[in-house]
Coordinates of C-alpha atoms in Angstrom, one line a residue:
X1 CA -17.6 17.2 -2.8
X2 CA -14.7 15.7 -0.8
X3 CA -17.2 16.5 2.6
X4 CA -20.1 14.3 0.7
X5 CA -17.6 11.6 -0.2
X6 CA -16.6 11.2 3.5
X7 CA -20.0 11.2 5.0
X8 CA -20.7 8.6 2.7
X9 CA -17.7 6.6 4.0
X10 CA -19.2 7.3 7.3
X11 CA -22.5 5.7 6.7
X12 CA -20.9 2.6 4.8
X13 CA -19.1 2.2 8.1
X14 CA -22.5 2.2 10.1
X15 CA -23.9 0.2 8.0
X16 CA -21.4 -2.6 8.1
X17 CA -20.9 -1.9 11.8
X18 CA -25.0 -2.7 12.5
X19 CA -24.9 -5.7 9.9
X20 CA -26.8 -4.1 7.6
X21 CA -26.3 -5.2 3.9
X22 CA -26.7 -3.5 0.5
X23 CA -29.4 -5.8 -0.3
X24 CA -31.7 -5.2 2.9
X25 CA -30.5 -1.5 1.7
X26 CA -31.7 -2.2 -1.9
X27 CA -35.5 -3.8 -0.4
X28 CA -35.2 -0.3 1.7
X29 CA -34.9 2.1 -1.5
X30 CA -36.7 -0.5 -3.9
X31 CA -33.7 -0.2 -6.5
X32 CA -31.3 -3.2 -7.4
X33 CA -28.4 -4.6 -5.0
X34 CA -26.3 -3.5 -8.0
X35 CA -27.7 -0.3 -8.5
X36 CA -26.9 0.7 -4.9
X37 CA -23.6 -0.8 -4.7
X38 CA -23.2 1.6 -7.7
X39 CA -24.3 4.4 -5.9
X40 CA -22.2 3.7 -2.8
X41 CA -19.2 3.4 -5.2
X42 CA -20.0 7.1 -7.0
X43 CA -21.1 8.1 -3.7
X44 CA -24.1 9.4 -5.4
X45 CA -27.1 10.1 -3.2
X46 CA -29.8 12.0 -2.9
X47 CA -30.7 14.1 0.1
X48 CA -34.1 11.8 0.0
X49 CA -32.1 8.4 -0.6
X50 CA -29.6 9.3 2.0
X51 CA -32.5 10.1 4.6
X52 CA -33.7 6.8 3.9
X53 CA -30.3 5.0 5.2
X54 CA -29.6 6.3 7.4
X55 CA -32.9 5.4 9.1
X56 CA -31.4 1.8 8.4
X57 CA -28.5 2.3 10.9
X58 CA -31.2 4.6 13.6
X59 CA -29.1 7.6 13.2
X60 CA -29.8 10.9 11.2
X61 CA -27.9 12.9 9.3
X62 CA -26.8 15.2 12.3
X63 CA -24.9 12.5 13.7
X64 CA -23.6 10.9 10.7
X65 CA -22.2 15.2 10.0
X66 CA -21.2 14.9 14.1
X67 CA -19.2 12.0 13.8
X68 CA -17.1 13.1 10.0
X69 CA -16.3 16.3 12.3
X70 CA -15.2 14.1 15.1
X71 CA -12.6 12.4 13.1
X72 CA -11.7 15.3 10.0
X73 CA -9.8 16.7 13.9
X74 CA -7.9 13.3 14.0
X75 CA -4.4 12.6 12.2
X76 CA -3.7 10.4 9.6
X77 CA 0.4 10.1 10.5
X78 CA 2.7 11.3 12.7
X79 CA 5.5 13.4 12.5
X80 CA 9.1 11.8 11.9
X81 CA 10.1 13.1 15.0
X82 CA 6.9 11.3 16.8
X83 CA 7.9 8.5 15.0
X84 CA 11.5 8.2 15.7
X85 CA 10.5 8.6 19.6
X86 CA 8.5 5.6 19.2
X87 CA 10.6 3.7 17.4
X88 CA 13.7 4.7 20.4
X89 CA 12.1 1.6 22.9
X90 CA 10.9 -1.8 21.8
X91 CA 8.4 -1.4 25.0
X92 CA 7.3 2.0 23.8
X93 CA 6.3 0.6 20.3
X94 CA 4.7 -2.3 21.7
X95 CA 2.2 0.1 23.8
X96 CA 2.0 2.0 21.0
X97 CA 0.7 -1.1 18.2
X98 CA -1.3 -2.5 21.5
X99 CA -3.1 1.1 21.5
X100 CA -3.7 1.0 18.0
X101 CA -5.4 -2.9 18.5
X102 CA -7.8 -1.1 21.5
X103 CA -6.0 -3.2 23.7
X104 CA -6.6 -2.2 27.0
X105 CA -3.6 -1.2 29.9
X106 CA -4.9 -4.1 31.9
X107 CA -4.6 -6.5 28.8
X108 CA -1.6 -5.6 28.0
X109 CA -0.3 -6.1 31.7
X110 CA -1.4 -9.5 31.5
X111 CA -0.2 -10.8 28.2
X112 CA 3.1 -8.6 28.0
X113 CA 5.8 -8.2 30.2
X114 CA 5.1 -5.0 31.3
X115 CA 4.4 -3.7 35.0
X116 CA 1.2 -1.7 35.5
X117 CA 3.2 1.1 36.5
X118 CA 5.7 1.0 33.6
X119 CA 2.9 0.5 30.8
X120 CA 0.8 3.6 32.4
X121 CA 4.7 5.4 32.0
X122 CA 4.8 4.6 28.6
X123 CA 0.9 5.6 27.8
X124 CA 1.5 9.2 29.5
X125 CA 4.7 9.0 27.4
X126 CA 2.5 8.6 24.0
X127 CA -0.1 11.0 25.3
X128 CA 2.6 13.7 25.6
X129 CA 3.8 12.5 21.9
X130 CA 0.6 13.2 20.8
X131 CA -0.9 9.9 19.9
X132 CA -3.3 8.7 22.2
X133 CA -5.1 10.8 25.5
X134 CA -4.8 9.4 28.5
X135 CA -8.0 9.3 29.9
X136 CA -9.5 9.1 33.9
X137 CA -9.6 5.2 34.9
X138 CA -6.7 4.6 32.5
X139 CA -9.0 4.6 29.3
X140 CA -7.0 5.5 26.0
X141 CA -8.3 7.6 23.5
X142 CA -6.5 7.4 20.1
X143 CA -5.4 10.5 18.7
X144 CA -4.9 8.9 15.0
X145 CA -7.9 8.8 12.5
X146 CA -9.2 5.3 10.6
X147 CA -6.9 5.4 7.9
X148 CA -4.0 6.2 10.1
X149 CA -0.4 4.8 8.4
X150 CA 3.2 4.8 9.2
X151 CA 5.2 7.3 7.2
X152 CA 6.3 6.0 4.4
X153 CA 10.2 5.7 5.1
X154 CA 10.1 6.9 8.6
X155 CA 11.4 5.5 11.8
X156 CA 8.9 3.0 12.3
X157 CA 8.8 0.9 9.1
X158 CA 12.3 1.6 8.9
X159 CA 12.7 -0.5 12.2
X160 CA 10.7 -3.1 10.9
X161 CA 12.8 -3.9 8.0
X162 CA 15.3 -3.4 10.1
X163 CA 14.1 -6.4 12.9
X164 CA 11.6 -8.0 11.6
X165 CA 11.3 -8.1 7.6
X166 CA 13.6 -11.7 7.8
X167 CA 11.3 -12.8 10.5
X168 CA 8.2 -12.6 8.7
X169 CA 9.3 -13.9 5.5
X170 CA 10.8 -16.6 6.9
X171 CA 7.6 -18.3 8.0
X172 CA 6.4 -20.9 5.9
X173 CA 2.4 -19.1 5.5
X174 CA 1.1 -22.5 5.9
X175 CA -1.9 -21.9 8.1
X176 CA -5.3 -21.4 6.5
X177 CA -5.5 -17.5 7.3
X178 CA -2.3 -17.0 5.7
X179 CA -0.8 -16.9 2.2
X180 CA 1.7 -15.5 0.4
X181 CA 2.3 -15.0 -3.3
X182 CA 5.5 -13.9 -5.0
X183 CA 4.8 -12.9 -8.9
X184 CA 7.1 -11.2 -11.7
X185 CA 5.8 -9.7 -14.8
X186 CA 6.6 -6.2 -16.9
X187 CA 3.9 -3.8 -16.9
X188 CA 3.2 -0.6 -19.1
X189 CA 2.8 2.6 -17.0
X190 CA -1.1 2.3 -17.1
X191 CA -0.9 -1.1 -15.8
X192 CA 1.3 -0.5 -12.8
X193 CA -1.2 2.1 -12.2
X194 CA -3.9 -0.2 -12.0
X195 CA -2.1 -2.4 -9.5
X196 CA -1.1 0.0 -7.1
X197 CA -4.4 1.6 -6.9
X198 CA -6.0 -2.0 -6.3
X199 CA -3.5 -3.0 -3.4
X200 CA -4.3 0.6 -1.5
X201 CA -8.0 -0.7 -1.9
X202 CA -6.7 -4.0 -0.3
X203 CA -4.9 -2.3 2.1
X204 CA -7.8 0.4 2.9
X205 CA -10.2 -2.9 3.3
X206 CA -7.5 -4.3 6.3
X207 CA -8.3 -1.2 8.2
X208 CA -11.7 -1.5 7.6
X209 CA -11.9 -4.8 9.2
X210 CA -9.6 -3.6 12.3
X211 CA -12.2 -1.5 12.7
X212 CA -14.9 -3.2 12.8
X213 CA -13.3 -5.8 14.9
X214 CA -12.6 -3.8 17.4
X215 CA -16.1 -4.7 19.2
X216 CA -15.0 -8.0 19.5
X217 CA -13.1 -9.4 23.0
X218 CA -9.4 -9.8 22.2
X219 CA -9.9 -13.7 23.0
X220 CA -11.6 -13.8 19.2
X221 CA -8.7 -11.8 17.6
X222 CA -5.2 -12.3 16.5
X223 CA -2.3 -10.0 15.7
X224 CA -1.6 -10.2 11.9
X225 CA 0.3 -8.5 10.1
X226 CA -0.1 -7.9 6.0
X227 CA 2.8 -6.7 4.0
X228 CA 1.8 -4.9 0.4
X229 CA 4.4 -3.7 -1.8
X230 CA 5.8 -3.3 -4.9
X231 CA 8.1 -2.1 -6.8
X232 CA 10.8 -2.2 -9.8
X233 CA 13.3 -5.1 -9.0
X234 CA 15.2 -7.7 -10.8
X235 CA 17.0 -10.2 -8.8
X236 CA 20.8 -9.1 -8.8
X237 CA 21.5 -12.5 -10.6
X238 CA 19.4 -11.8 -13.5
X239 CA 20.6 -8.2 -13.9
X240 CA 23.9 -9.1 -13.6
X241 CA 23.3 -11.1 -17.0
X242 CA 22.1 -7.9 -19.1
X243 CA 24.1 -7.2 -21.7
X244 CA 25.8 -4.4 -21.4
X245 CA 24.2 -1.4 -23.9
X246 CA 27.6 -0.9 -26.5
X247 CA 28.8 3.1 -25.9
X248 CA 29.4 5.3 -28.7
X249 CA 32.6 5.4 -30.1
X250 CA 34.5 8.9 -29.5
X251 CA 34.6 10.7 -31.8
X252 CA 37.9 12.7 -33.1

């Protein structure tokens, strides 16, 4: 079951990849937009049905099974010790992120400053790490799957609240492509539930689109950066002003 969920993820990815839409998808299988957008969602197919879309993105099923092997063999986080040596040089993280974006050696020469020599150092570096292959010609392979993410509390996002959590939230997220939102409520248990499962979809959907981005020349992308969290918190002033629960009196 998990295997037929992830080929399915697979074939959404080739779809969107080709331009291919669940309505020219729907005209293809002669069923609803709706009704395959609800089969995408269960991941319910039919071997027939699933023939039939994959003709859509001119691939069969072999390849779609070839290319769910391909990355089931790639890592979806590092170790904390890969982490921390990352994390140990500015320079080394930066070829490390740049990597991530399919930025290439020669790009990151050019807009960074890095030598050629140093930034090939710090690529043989991450190939020994484990996160990229150094390839013939300088070409870098990542090591890390789609979904790849930063440990949780590990060295990396511990450096970035470190040196840049002020930074970012100090911007004014003013520009059209930007935004930022700040809301408080209380939530039962089922609703925080609800929340957090919708912000991993959110945050799943990111990836998705650095993916699919990647085709495009670095001229037509920008860095961004999207920060999802949350969590129980009251501002120290307000908590502060709780009354304090009255203790039971000892007895004698």
């Amino acid at each position: 079951m998990a295997h037929s969920g992830a080929l399915v993820e697979v074939l959404k990815r080739e779809l969107r990849s080709r331009g291919v839409t669940y309505a020219q998808v729907a005209r293809k299988l002669n069923l609803s937009e709706a009704s395959v957008k609800r089969m995408f969602s269960r991941r319910d197919f039919t071997l027939k049905r699933l023939d039939q879309v994959c003709q859509l993105t001119h691939a069969d099923f072999s390849e779609l099974a070839r290319t769910l092997n391909r990355e089931e063999t790639l890592i979806a986080q590092l170790t904390y010790e890969q982490e921390k040596e990352i994390a140990s040089s500015v320079k080394l993280f930066l070829v490390a992120v740049c990597a991530l974006n399919h930025v290439s050696p020669e790009q990151i020469v050019e807009i960074y400053d890095v030598s050629q020599a140093e930034c090939i150092q710090l690529l043989a570096k991450l190939d020994r790490i484990g996160f990229i292959q150094l390839q013939p010609g300088n070409r870098i392979k990542l090591l890390v799957s789609r979904d790849f993410a930063w440990l949780p509390d590990g060295p990396i996002l511990r450096f970035f609240k470190q040196h840049a959590h002020g930074d970012f939230i100090r911007s004014r997220f003013d520009r059209p492509d930007e935004f930022f939102v700040a809301v408080n409520g209380m939530l039962s248990a089922s609703s925080r539930a609800t929340i957090v499962a919708r912000l991993r979809r959110v945050a799943r959907e990111f990836s998705e689109l650095h993916n699919d981005d990647v085709r495009l020349p670095t001229s037509q992308r920008s860095p961004m950066t999207m920060l999802v969290a949350i969590r129980h918190w009251e501002l120290q002033a307000f908590a502060e002003l709780r009354r304090k629960k009255p203790t039971n009196p000892t007895r004698s």
